[in-house]
Amino acid sequence: MMIYTKTYVAPEINKREIMRYAGVKTPTEEIVALMSEAVEEASSTLTYKVCYGEFPVTISEGMVDFGFARVRSSDLSKNLAGCEKVILFAATVGVGMDRLIARYGVRSPSRALMLQAFGAERIEALCDSFTEDIASSLYAGYTLMPRFSPGYGDLPLEFQSEIFRVLDCPKKIGLSLNESLLMSPTKSVTAIIGIKSE
């Protein structure tokens, strides 16, 4: 099975999303300035990398079989209903953001919070860019289902380790998984996208 890697240019920044992730409903001038400083400081530290592969999928009575692994999940079964193949992918914006968040964690919790929010916005923007990219190139004429990640609904978080194994994430994009199933860098995502013929 071929596994591919791709590096993206920085997606457009959505400042409203950063505020949403930060839990800010009514931004003050001070908060807007804090966000702008966080964005300016962190932007140059980010990398936008994805590794992915296409796999067959069969579903039977809540059991989802990808060929390399099987997992029981009624929620994922519903998401992938009618699909004969999937894209599995892992995406990360790199370790630079983690280092900045750690640096400011004690001396400026508000800056660390805004960096956390910016990191969340960045990884979501990368996932959106990747999905739009494959929808318009590899899978034009197909329907792509909403991405589905381990830990969502009744899909066990433990399935994360199967995705890491088959995509070889540490070697491909420098993304690792610890014994608690937490990813490093933290601003990273693994997900499944169902592909359905029109």
Coordinates of N, CA, C and O in Angstrom, one line a residue:
M1 N 0.8 -1.2 0.0 CA 0.0 0.0 0.0 C 0.9 1.2 0.0 O 1.8 1.4 0.8
M2 N 0.6 2.1 -0.9 CA 1.5 3.3 -1.0 C 1.0 4.4 0.0 O -0.2 4.7 0.1
I3 N 2.0 4.9 0.7 CA 1.7 6.0 1.6 C 2.4 7.3 1.1 O 3.6 7.2 0.7
Y4 N 1.7 8.4 1.0 CA 2.2 9.6 0.4 C 2.3 10.7 1.5 O 1.7 10.7 2.5
T5 N 3.3 11.6 1.3 CA 3.4 12.7 2.2 C 3.3 14.0 1.3 O 3.7 14.0 0.1
K6 N 2.8 15.0 2.0 CA 2.6 16.3 1.3 C 2.8 17.4 2.3 O 2.4 17.4 3.4
T7 N 3.5 18.5 1.8 CA 3.7 19.7 2.6 C 2.9 20.8 2.0 O 3.0 21.0 0.8
Y8 N 2.2 21.5 2.8 CA 1.3 22.6 2.3 C 1.8 23.9 2.7 O 2.6 24.1 3.7
V9 N 1.5 24.9 1.9 CA 1.8 26.3 2.4 C 0.7 26.7 3.4 O -0.3 26.0 3.6
A10 N 1.0 27.7 4.2 CA 0.1 28.0 5.3 C -1.2 28.4 4.8 O -1.4 29.3 4.0
P11 N -2.3 27.8 5.3 CA -3.6 28.2 4.9 C -4.0 29.6 5.4 O -3.3 30.0 6.4
E12 N -4.9 30.2 4.8 CA -5.4 31.5 5.3 C -5.8 31.4 6.7 O -6.5 30.5 7.2
I13 N -5.4 32.4 7.5 CA -5.7 32.4 9.0 C -7.2 33.0 9.2 O -7.5 34.0 8.6
N14 N -7.9 32.3 10.0 CA -9.3 32.7 10.4 C -9.3 33.2 11.8 O -9.3 32.4 12.7
K15 N -9.2 34.5 12.0 CA -9.1 35.1 13.3 C -10.3 34.9 14.1 O -10.2 34.7 15.4
R16 N -11.5 34.8 13.5 CA -12.7 34.5 14.3 C -12.6 33.1 14.9 O -13.1 32.9 16.0
E17 N -12.1 32.2 14.1 CA -11.9 30.8 14.7 C -10.9 30.8 15.9 O -11.1 30.1 16.8
I18 N -9.9 31.6 15.7 CA -8.9 31.6 16.9 C -9.6 32.1 18.1 O -9.5 31.5 19.2
M19 N -10.4 33.2 18.0 CA -11.2 33.7 19.1 C -12.1 32.6 19.7 O -12.3 32.5 20.9
R20 N -12.8 31.9 18.8 CA -13.7 30.9 19.2 C -13.0 29.8 20.0 O -13.5 29.4 21.1
Y21 N -11.8 29.3 19.5 CA -11.1 28.3 20.3 C -10.6 28.9 21.6 O -10.4 28.1 22.6
A22 N -10.3 30.2 21.7 CA -9.8 30.8 22.9 C -11.0 31.0 23.9 O -10.7 31.5 25.0
G23 N -12.2 30.8 23.4 CA -13.4 31.1 24.3 C -13.8 32.5 24.4 O -14.4 32.9 25.4
V24 N -13.3 33.4 23.5 CA -13.6 34.8 23.5 C -14.8 35.1 22.7 O -14.8 34.9 21.5
K25 N -15.8 35.7 23.4 CA -17.1 36.0 22.7 C -17.1 37.5 22.2 O -17.6 37.8 21.2
T26 N -16.5 38.4 23.1 CA -16.5 39.8 22.8 C -15.0 40.3 22.9 O -14.6 40.6 24.0
P27 N -14.3 40.3 21.8 CA -12.9 40.6 21.8 C -12.7 42.1 22.2 O -13.3 43.0 21.6
T28 N -11.8 42.4 23.1 CA -11.4 43.7 23.4 C -10.1 44.1 22.6 O -9.5 43.2 22.0
E29 N -9.8 45.3 22.6 CA -8.6 45.7 21.9 C -7.3 45.0 22.4 O -6.5 44.6 21.7
E30 N -7.3 44.8 23.7 CA -6.2 44.1 24.4 C -6.1 42.6 23.9 O -5.0 42.1 23.6
I31 N -7.3 42.0 23.8 CA -7.3 40.6 23.4 C -6.9 40.5 21.9 O -6.2 39.6 21.5
V32 N -7.4 41.4 21.1 CA -7.1 41.4 19.7 C -5.6 41.6 19.5 O -4.9 40.9 18.7
A33 N -5.0 42.5 20.3 CA -3.5 42.7 20.2 C -2.8 41.4 20.7 O -1.8 41.1 20.0
L34 N -3.3 40.8 21.7 CA -2.6 39.5 22.2 C -2.7 38.5 21.1 O -1.7 37.8 20.9
M35 N -3.8 38.3 20.4 CA -3.9 37.4 19.4 C -3.0 37.7 18.2 O -2.3 36.8 17.7
S36 N -2.9 39.0 17.8 CA -2.0 39.4 16.7 C -0.6 39.1 17.1 O 0.2 38.6 16.2
E37 N -0.2 39.3 18.3 CA 1.2 39.0 18.7 C 1.5 37.5 18.7 O 2.6 37.1 18.2
A38 N 0.5 36.7 19.2 CA 0.7 35.3 19.2 C 0.8 34.7 17.7 O 1.7 33.9 17.4
V39 N 0.0 35.2 16.8 CA 0.0 34.8 15.4 C 1.3 35.2 14.8 O 2.0 34.4 14.1
E40 N 1.8 36.4 15.1 CA 3.0 36.9 14.5 C 4.2 36.0 15.0 O 5.1 35.6 14.2
E41 N 4.2 35.7 16.3 CA 5.4 35.0 16.8 C 5.4 33.5 16.4 O 6.4 33.0 16.1
A42 N 4.2 32.9 16.3 CA 4.1 31.5 16.1 C 4.2 31.1 14.6 O 4.7 30.0 14.2
S43 N 3.7 32.0 13.7 CA 3.6 31.6 12.3 C 4.8 31.1 11.7 O 4.8 30.1 10.9
S44 N 6.0 31.7 12.0 CA 7.2 31.2 11.3 C 7.7 29.9 11.9 O 8.6 29.3 11.3
T45 N 7.1 29.4 13.0 CA 7.6 28.1 13.6 C 6.8 26.9 13.0 O 7.2 25.8 13.3
L46 N 5.7 27.2 12.3 CA 4.8 26.1 11.9 C 5.2 25.5 10.5 O 5.7 26.1 9.6
T47 N 5.0 24.2 10.5 CA 5.1 23.4 9.2 C 3.8 22.7 9.0 O 3.1 22.4 10.0
Y48 N 3.4 22.5 7.8 CA 2.1 21.9 7.5 C 2.3 20.6 6.7 O 2.5 20.7 5.5
K49 N 2.3 19.5 7.4 CA 2.6 18.2 6.8 C 1.5 17.2 6.9 O 0.9 17.1 8.0
V50 N 1.3 16.4 5.9 CA 0.2 15.4 5.9 C 0.8 14.1 5.3 O 1.6 14.2 4.3
C51 N 0.5 13.0 5.9 CA 0.8 11.7 5.3 C -0.6 10.9 5.1 O -1.4 11.1 6.0
Y52 N -0.7 10.2 4.1 CA -2.0 9.6 3.8 C -1.9 8.4 2.9 O -0.9 8.2 2.2
G53 N -2.9 7.6 2.9 CA -3.0 6.4 2.0 C -4.5 6.1 1.8 O -5.3 6.4 2.6
E54 N -4.7 5.4 0.7 CA -6.1 4.9 0.4 C -6.2 3.4 0.7 O -5.3 2.7 0.4
F55 N -7.3 3.0 1.4 CA -7.5 1.7 1.8 C -8.9 1.2 1.5 O -9.8 2.0 1.5
P56 N -9.0 -0.1 1.2 CA -10.4 -0.6 1.0 C -11.1 -0.7 2.3 O -10.5 -0.7 3.4
V57 N -12.4 -0.6 2.3 CA -13.2 -0.8 3.6 C -14.4 -1.6 3.3 O -15.1 -1.5 2.2
T58 N -14.7 -2.5 4.2 CA -16.0 -3.3 4.2 C -16.6 -3.2 5.6 O -15.9 -3.1 6.6
I59 N -17.9 -3.1 5.6 CA -18.6 -2.9 6.9 C -19.7 -4.0 7.0 O -20.4 -4.3 6.1
S60 N -19.7 -4.7 8.2 CA -20.7 -5.7 8.5 C -21.1 -5.7 9.9 O -20.2 -5.9 10.8
E61 N -22.3 -5.4 10.2 CA -22.9 -5.4 11.6 C -22.0 -4.6 12.6 O -21.7 -5.1 13.6
G62 N -21.7 -3.4 12.2 CA -20.9 -2.5 13.1 C -19.4 -2.8 13.1 O -18.7 -2.1 13.8
M63 N -19.0 -3.8 12.4 CA -17.5 -4.0 12.3 C -17.0 -3.4 11.0 O -17.5 -3.7 9.9
V64 N -15.9 -2.6 11.2 CA -15.3 -1.9 10.0 C -14.0 -2.6 9.8 O -13.1 -2.6 10.6
D65 N -13.8 -3.1 8.5 CA -12.6 -3.8 8.2 C -11.8 -3.0 7.1 O -12.3 -2.8 6.0
F66 N -10.6 -2.6 7.4 CA -9.7 -1.8 6.5 C -8.7 -2.7 5.8 O -7.8 -2.2 5.1
G67 N -8.7 -4.0 6.0 CA -7.7 -4.9 5.5 C -6.6 -5.1 6.4 O -6.2 -6.2 6.7
F68 N -6.0 -4.0 6.9 CA -4.8 -4.1 7.8 C -5.3 -4.2 9.3 O -4.5 -4.5 10.2
A69 N -6.6 -3.8 9.5 CA -7.1 -3.8 10.9 C -8.6 -3.7 10.9 O -9.2 -3.2 9.9
R70 N -9.2 -4.3 11.9 CA -10.7 -4.2 12.1 C -11.0 -3.5 13.4 O -10.3 -3.6 14.3
V71 N -12.1 -2.8 13.4 CA -12.6 -2.1 14.6 C -14.1 -2.1 14.6 O -14.8 -1.9 13.6
R72 N -14.6 -2.3 15.8 CA -16.1 -2.2 16.0 C -16.5 -0.8 16.3 O -16.0 -0.2 17.3
S73 N -17.4 -0.2 15.5 CA -17.9 1.2 15.8 C -19.1 1.4 15.0 O -19.1 1.4 13.7
S74 N -20.3 1.5 15.7 CA -21.5 1.8 14.9 C -21.5 3.2 14.3 O -22.1 3.4 13.2
D75 N -20.9 4.1 15.0 CA -20.9 5.5 14.5 C -20.0 5.6 13.3 O -20.4 6.3 12.3
L76 N -18.9 5.0 13.3 CA -18.0 5.0 12.0 C -18.7 4.2 10.9 O -18.6 4.6 9.8
S77 N -19.4 3.1 11.3 CA -20.1 2.3 10.3 C -21.1 3.2 9.5 O -21.3 3.1 8.3
K78 N -21.8 4.0 10.3 CA -22.8 4.9 9.7 C -22.2 6.0 8.8 O -22.6 6.3 7.7
N79 N -21.1 6.5 9.3 CA -20.3 7.5 8.6 C -19.8 7.0 7.2 O -19.8 7.7 6.2
L80 N -19.4 5.7 7.2 CA -18.8 5.1 6.0 C -19.8 4.3 5.2 O -19.4 3.6 4.2
A81 N -21.1 4.4 5.5 CA -22.1 3.6 4.8 C -22.1 3.9 3.3 O -22.1 5.1 2.9
G82 N -22.0 2.8 2.5 CA -21.9 3.0 1.0 C -20.6 3.3 0.5 O -20.4 3.4 -0.7
C83 N -19.5 3.3 1.3 CA -18.2 3.6 0.9 C -17.4 2.2 0.7 O -17.6 1.3 1.4
E84 N -16.6 2.2 -0.4 CA -15.8 1.0 -0.6 C -14.3 1.2 -0.4 O -13.5 0.3 -0.4
K85 N -14.0 2.5 -0.2 CA -12.6 2.8 0.1 C -12.6 4.1 1.0 O -13.6 4.8 1.1
V86 N -11.4 4.3 1.7 CA -11.3 5.4 2.6 C -9.9 6.0 2.4 O -9.0 5.3 1.9
I87 N -9.7 7.2 2.8 CA -8.4 7.8 2.9 C -8.2 7.9 4.4 O -9.0 8.4 5.2
L88 N -7.0 7.3 4.9 CA -6.5 7.5 6.2 C -5.4 8.6 6.2 O -4.6 8.5 5.3
F89 N -5.5 9.5 7.1 CA -4.4 10.5 7.0 C -4.0 11.0 8.4 O -4.8 10.8 9.4
A90 N -2.8 11.5 8.5 CA -2.3 12.1 9.7 C -1.8 13.5 9.3 O -1.1 13.6 8.3
A91 N -2.0 14.5 10.1 CA -1.6 15.9 9.8 C -1.0 16.5 11.0 O -1.5 16.3 12.1
T92 N 0.0 17.4 10.8 CA 0.6 18.1 12.0 C 1.1 19.4 11.5 O 1.5 19.6 10.3
V93 N 1.1 20.4 12.4 CA 1.7 21.7 12.2 C 3.1 21.8 12.8 O 3.6 22.9 12.9
G94 N 3.6 20.7 13.3 CA 5.0 20.7 13.8 C 5.1 21.0 15.3 O 4.1 21.4 16.0
V95 N 6.3 20.9 15.8 CA 6.6 21.0 17.2 C 6.8 22.4 17.7 O 6.9 22.7 18.9
G96 N 7.0 23.3 16.8 CA 7.3 24.7 17.1 C 6.2 25.3 18.0 O 6.6 26.1 19.0
M97 N 5.0 25.0 17.8 CA 3.9 25.6 18.6 C 4.0 25.0 20.0 O 3.8 25.8 21.0
D98 N 4.2 23.7 20.2 CA 4.4 23.1 21.5 C 5.5 23.8 22.3 O 5.3 24.1 23.5
R99 N 6.5 24.1 21.7 CA 7.7 24.8 22.4 C 7.3 26.2 22.9 O 7.6 26.6 24.0
L100 N 6.5 26.9 22.0 CA 6.1 28.3 22.4 C 5.1 28.2 23.6 O 5.2 29.0 24.5
I101 N 4.2 27.3 23.5 CA 3.1 27.1 24.5 C 3.8 26.8 25.9 O 3.5 27.3 26.9
A102 N 4.8 25.9 25.8 CA 5.6 25.5 27.0 C 6.3 26.7 27.6 O 6.3 26.9 28.8
R103 N 6.9 27.5 26.7 CA 7.7 28.7 27.1 C 6.8 29.7 27.9 O 7.2 30.3 28.9
Y104 N 5.6 29.9 27.4 CA 4.7 30.9 28.0 C 3.8 30.3 29.0 O 3.0 31.1 29.7
G105 N 3.8 29.0 29.2 CA 2.8 28.4 30.2 C 2.8 29.0 31.5 O 1.8 29.2 32.2
V106 N 4.0 29.3 32.0 CA 4.2 29.9 33.4 C 4.2 31.4 33.4 O 3.5 32.0 34.2
R107 N 5.0 32.0 32.5 CA 5.2 33.4 32.6 C 4.1 34.2 31.9 O 3.9 35.4 32.3
S108 N 3.3 33.6 31.1 CA 2.2 34.4 30.5 C 1.1 33.4 30.0 O 0.9 33.1 28.9
P109 N 0.3 33.0 31.0 CA -0.8 32.0 30.7 C -1.8 32.5 29.6 O -2.3 31.7 28.8
S110 N -2.0 33.8 29.6 CA -2.9 34.4 28.5 C -2.3 34.2 27.2 O -3.0 33.9 26.2
R111 N -1.0 34.4 27.0 CA -0.3 34.2 25.7 C -0.4 32.7 25.4 O -0.6 32.4 24.2
A112 N -0.1 31.9 26.4 CA -0.1 30.4 26.1 C -1.5 30.0 25.6 O -1.7 29.2 24.7
L113 N -2.6 30.5 26.2 CA -4.0 30.2 25.8 C -4.2 30.6 24.4 O -4.8 29.9 23.6
M114 N -3.7 31.8 24.0 CA -4.0 32.3 22.7 C -3.2 31.4 21.7 O -3.6 31.2 20.6
L115 N -2.0 31.0 22.1 CA -1.2 30.1 21.2 C -1.9 28.8 21.0 O -1.9 28.2 19.9
Q116 N -2.5 28.3 22.1 CA -3.2 27.0 22.0 C -4.4 27.2 21.0 O -4.6 26.3 20.2
A117 N -5.1 28.3 21.1 CA -6.2 28.6 20.2 C -5.7 28.7 18.7 O -6.4 28.2 17.8
F118 N -4.6 29.4 18.5 CA -4.1 29.5 17.2 C -3.6 28.2 16.7 O -3.9 27.8 15.5
G119 N -3.0 27.3 17.5 CA -2.6 26.0 17.1 C -3.8 25.2 16.7 O -3.8 24.4 15.7
A120 N -4.9 25.3 17.4 CA -6.1 24.5 17.1 C -6.7 25.0 15.7 O -7.1 24.1 14.9
E121 N -6.7 26.3 15.5 CA -7.2 26.8 14.3 C -6.3 26.4 13.1 O -6.8 26.0 12.0
R122 N -5.0 26.3 13.3 CA -4.0 26.0 12.3 C -4.2 24.5 11.8 O -4.2 24.2 10.7
I123 N -4.3 23.6 12.8 CA -4.4 22.2 12.4 C -5.7 21.9 11.7 O -5.8 21.1 10.8
E124 N -6.8 22.6 12.2 CA -8.1 22.4 11.5 C -8.0 23.0 10.1 O -8.6 22.4 9.1
A125 N -7.4 24.1 9.9 CA -7.2 24.7 8.6 C -6.4 23.8 7.7 O -6.7 23.6 6.5
L126 N -5.4 23.1 8.2 CA -4.6 22.2 7.4 C -5.4 21.0 7.0 O -5.4 20.6 5.8
C127 N -6.2 20.4 7.9 CA -7.1 19.3 7.6 C -8.1 19.7 6.5 O -8.4 18.9 5.6
D128 N -8.6 20.9 6.6 CA -9.6 21.4 5.6 C -8.9 21.6 4.2 O -9.4 21.2 3.2
S129 N -7.7 22.1 4.2 CA -6.9 22.3 3.0 C -6.6 20.9 2.3 O -6.8 20.8 1.1
F130 N -6.3 19.9 3.1 CA -6.0 18.6 2.6 C -7.3 18.0 2.0 O -7.2 17.4 0.9
T131 N -8.4 18.1 2.7 CA -9.6 17.5 2.2 C -10.1 18.2 0.9 O -10.5 17.5 0.0
E132 N -10.0 19.5 0.9 CA -10.3 20.2 -0.4 C -9.4 19.8 -1.5 O -9.8 19.7 -2.7
D133 N -8.1 19.6 -1.2 CA -7.1 19.3 -2.2 C -7.5 17.9 -2.8 O -7.6 17.8 -4.1
I134 N -7.7 16.9 -2.0 CA -8.0 15.6 -2.6 C -9.4 15.5 -3.2 O -9.6 14.8 -4.2
A135 N -10.3 16.3 -2.7 CA -11.6 16.3 -3.3 C -11.6 16.9 -4.7 O -12.3 16.4 -5.6
S136 N -10.7 17.9 -5.0 CA -10.7 18.5 -6.3 C -9.7 17.8 -7.2 O -9.8 18.0 -8.4
S137 N -8.8 17.0 -6.7 CA -7.8 16.4 -7.6 C -8.0 14.9 -7.7 O -8.5 14.3 -8.7
L138 N -7.7 14.1 -6.6 CA -7.7 12.7 -6.6 C -9.2 12.1 -6.7 O -9.4 11.1 -7.3
Y139 N -10.1 12.8 -6.1 CA -11.5 12.3 -6.0 C -12.5 13.2 -6.6 O -13.7 13.2 -6.1
A140 N -12.2 13.9 -7.6 CA -13.2 14.7 -8.3 C -14.2 13.7 -8.9 O -13.9 12.7 -9.4
G141 N -15.5 14.0 -8.7 CA -16.6 13.1 -9.1 C -17.0 12.1 -8.1 O -17.9 11.3 -8.3
Y142 N -16.3 12.1 -6.9 CA -16.7 11.3 -5.8 C -17.3 12.1 -4.7 O -17.1 13.4 -4.6
T143 N -18.0 11.5 -3.7 CA -18.5 12.2 -2.5 C -17.5 11.8 -1.4 O -17.3 10.6 -1.2
L144 N -17.0 12.8 -0.7 CA -16.1 12.6 0.5 C -17.0 12.8 1.7 O -17.6 13.8 1.9
M145 N -17.0 11.8 2.6 CA -17.7 11.9 3.8 C -17.0 12.7 4.8 O -15.8 13.0 4.7
P146 N -17.7 13.3 5.8 CA -17.0 14.1 6.9 C -15.9 13.3 7.5 O -16.1 12.1 7.8
R147 N -14.8 13.9 7.8 CA -13.7 13.2 8.4 C -14.1 12.7 9.9 O -14.8 13.4 10.6
F148 N -13.5 11.6 10.2 CA -13.9 10.9 11.5 C -12.6 10.5 12.2 O -11.8 9.7 11.6
S149 N -12.4 10.9 13.4 CA -11.2 10.6 14.1 C -11.3 9.7 15.3 O -12.4 9.6 15.9
P150 N -10.3 8.9 15.6 CA -10.3 8.0 16.8 C -10.7 8.8 18.0 O -10.2 10.0 18.2
G151 N -11.5 8.3 18.9 CA -12.0 9.0 20.1 C -13.3 9.7 19.9 O -13.9 10.1 20.8
Y152 N -13.7 9.8 18.6 CA -15.0 10.5 18.3 C -16.1 9.4 18.3 O -15.9 8.3 17.7
G153 N -17.3 9.8 18.9 CA -18.3 8.8 19.0 C -17.9 7.5 19.7 O -17.2 7.6 20.7
D154 N -18.2 6.4 19.1 CA -17.8 5.1 19.8 C -16.6 4.5 19.1 O -16.3 3.3 19.3
L155 N -15.9 5.3 18.3 CA -14.6 4.8 17.7 C -13.5 4.9 18.7 O -13.2 6.0 19.2
P156 N -13.0 3.7 19.2 CA -12.0 3.8 20.3 C -10.8 4.6 19.9 O -10.3 4.5 18.8
L157 N -10.3 5.3 20.9 CA -9.1 6.1 20.7 C -7.9 5.2 20.4 O -6.9 5.5 19.7
E158 N -8.0 3.9 20.9 CA -6.9 2.9 20.6 C -6.7 2.7 19.1 O -5.6 2.3 18.7
F159 N -7.7 3.0 18.3 CA -7.5 2.8 16.9 C -6.4 3.7 16.3 O -5.9 3.5 15.2
Q160 N -6.1 4.8 17.1 CA -5.1 5.7 16.7 C -3.7 4.9 16.4 O -3.0 5.3 15.5
S161 N -3.5 3.9 17.2 CA -2.2 3.2 17.1 C -2.2 2.4 15.8 O -1.1 2.3 15.2
E162 N -3.3 1.9 15.3 CA -3.3 1.2 14.0 C -3.1 2.2 12.9 O -2.4 1.9 11.9
I163 N -3.6 3.4 12.9 CA -3.4 4.4 11.9 C -1.9 4.8 11.9 O -1.3 4.9 10.8
F164 N -1.3 5.0 13.1 CA 0.1 5.3 13.1 C 1.0 4.2 12.5 O 1.9 4.5 11.8
R165 N 0.6 3.0 12.8 CA 1.4 1.8 12.3 C 1.3 1.8 10.8 O 2.4 1.6 10.1
V166 N 0.1 1.8 10.2 CA 0.0 1.7 8.8 C 0.5 2.9 8.0 O 1.1 2.7 6.9
L167 N 0.4 4.1 8.5 CA 0.9 5.2 7.8 C 2.4 5.5 8.1 O 3.0 6.3 7.5
D168 N 3.0 4.8 9.2 CA 4.4 5.0 9.6 C 4.6 6.5 9.8 O 5.6 7.1 9.3
C169 N 3.7 7.1 10.7 CA 3.8 8.5 11.0 C 5.1 9.1 11.5 O 5.5 10.1 11.1
P170 N 5.8 8.4 12.4 CA 7.0 8.9 13.0 C 8.0 9.2 11.9 O 8.7 10.2 11.8
K171 N 8.2 8.2 11.0 CA 9.1 8.3 9.9 C 8.7 9.3 8.8 O 9.5 10.1 8.3
K172 N 7.4 9.3 8.5 CA 6.9 10.1 7.4 C 6.8 11.6 7.7 O 7.2 12.5 6.9
I173 N 6.3 12.0 8.9 CA 6.1 13.4 9.2 C 6.5 13.8 10.6 O 6.2 14.8 11.1
G174 N 7.3 12.9 11.3 CA 7.8 13.2 12.6 C 6.7 13.3 13.7 O 6.9 14.0 14.7
L175 N 5.7 12.5 13.5 CA 4.6 12.5 14.5 C 4.6 11.2 15.3 O 4.6 10.1 14.7
S176 N 4.6 11.3 16.6 CA 4.7 10.1 17.4 C 3.5 10.0 18.3 O 2.8 11.0 18.6
L177 N 3.3 8.8 18.9 CA 2.2 8.5 19.8 C 2.8 7.9 21.1 O 3.5 6.9 21.0
N178 N 2.4 8.4 22.2 CA 2.9 7.8 23.5 C 2.0 6.7 24.0 O 0.9 6.4 23.4
E179 N 2.3 6.1 25.1 CA 1.5 5.0 25.7 C 0.1 5.4 26.1 O -0.8 4.6 26.2
S180 N -0.1 6.7 26.3 CA -1.4 7.2 26.7 C -2.2 7.6 25.5 O -3.3 8.2 25.6
L181 N -1.7 7.3 24.3 CA -2.3 7.6 23.0 C -2.4 9.1 22.7 O -3.3 9.6 22.0
L182 N -1.5 9.9 23.3 CA -1.4 11.3 23.0 C -0.4 11.5 21.9 O 0.7 10.9 22.0
M183 N -0.7 12.4 21.0 CA 0.2 12.7 19.9 C 1.2 13.8 20.2 O 0.9 14.7 21.0
S184 N 2.4 13.6 19.6 CA 3.4 14.7 19.7 C 4.0 14.9 18.3 O 4.5 13.9 17.7
P185 N 4.0 16.1 17.8 CA 3.4 17.4 18.3 C 1.9 17.3 18.7 O 1.2 16.5 18.0
T186 N 1.5 18.1 19.6 CA 0.1 18.0 20.1 C -0.9 18.6 19.0 O -2.0 18.1 19.0
K187 N -0.4 19.5 18.3 CA -1.3 20.1 17.3 C -1.3 19.2 16.0 O -0.7 19.6 15.0
S188 N -1.9 18.1 16.1 CA -1.9 17.1 15.1 C -3.3 16.4 15.1 O -4.0 16.4 16.1
V189 N -3.6 15.7 14.0 CA -4.9 15.0 13.8 C -4.6 13.8 13.0 O -3.8 13.7 12.1
T190 N -5.3 12.7 13.4 CA -5.5 11.5 12.5 C -7.0 11.4 12.2 O -7.8 11.7 13.1
A191 N -7.3 11.0 11.0 CA -8.7 10.9 10.6 C -8.9 9.9 9.5 O -8.0 9.5 8.8
I192 N -10.2 9.5 9.3 CA -10.6 8.7 8.3 C -11.6 9.4 7.4 O -12.5 10.1 8.0
I193 N -11.5 9.4 6.1 CA -12.4 10.0 5.2 C -13.0 9.0 4.3 O -12.2 8.4 3.5
G194 N -14.3 8.7 4.3 CA -14.9 7.8 3.4 C -15.1 8.4 2.0 O -15.3 9.6 1.9
I195 N -14.9 7.5 1.0 CA -15.0 7.9 -0.4 C -16.2 7.1 -1.0 O -16.1 5.9 -1.0
K196 N -17.1 7.8 -1.5 CA -18.3 7.2 -2.1 C -18.5 7.6 -3.5 O -18.4 8.7 -3.9
S197 N -18.7 6.6 -4.4 CA -19.0 6.8 -5.8 C -20.3 7.6 -5.9 O -21.3 7.3 -5.2
E198 N -20.3 8.5 -6.9 CA -21.6 9.3 -7.1 C -22.6 8.4 -7.7 O -22.3 7.6 -8.5

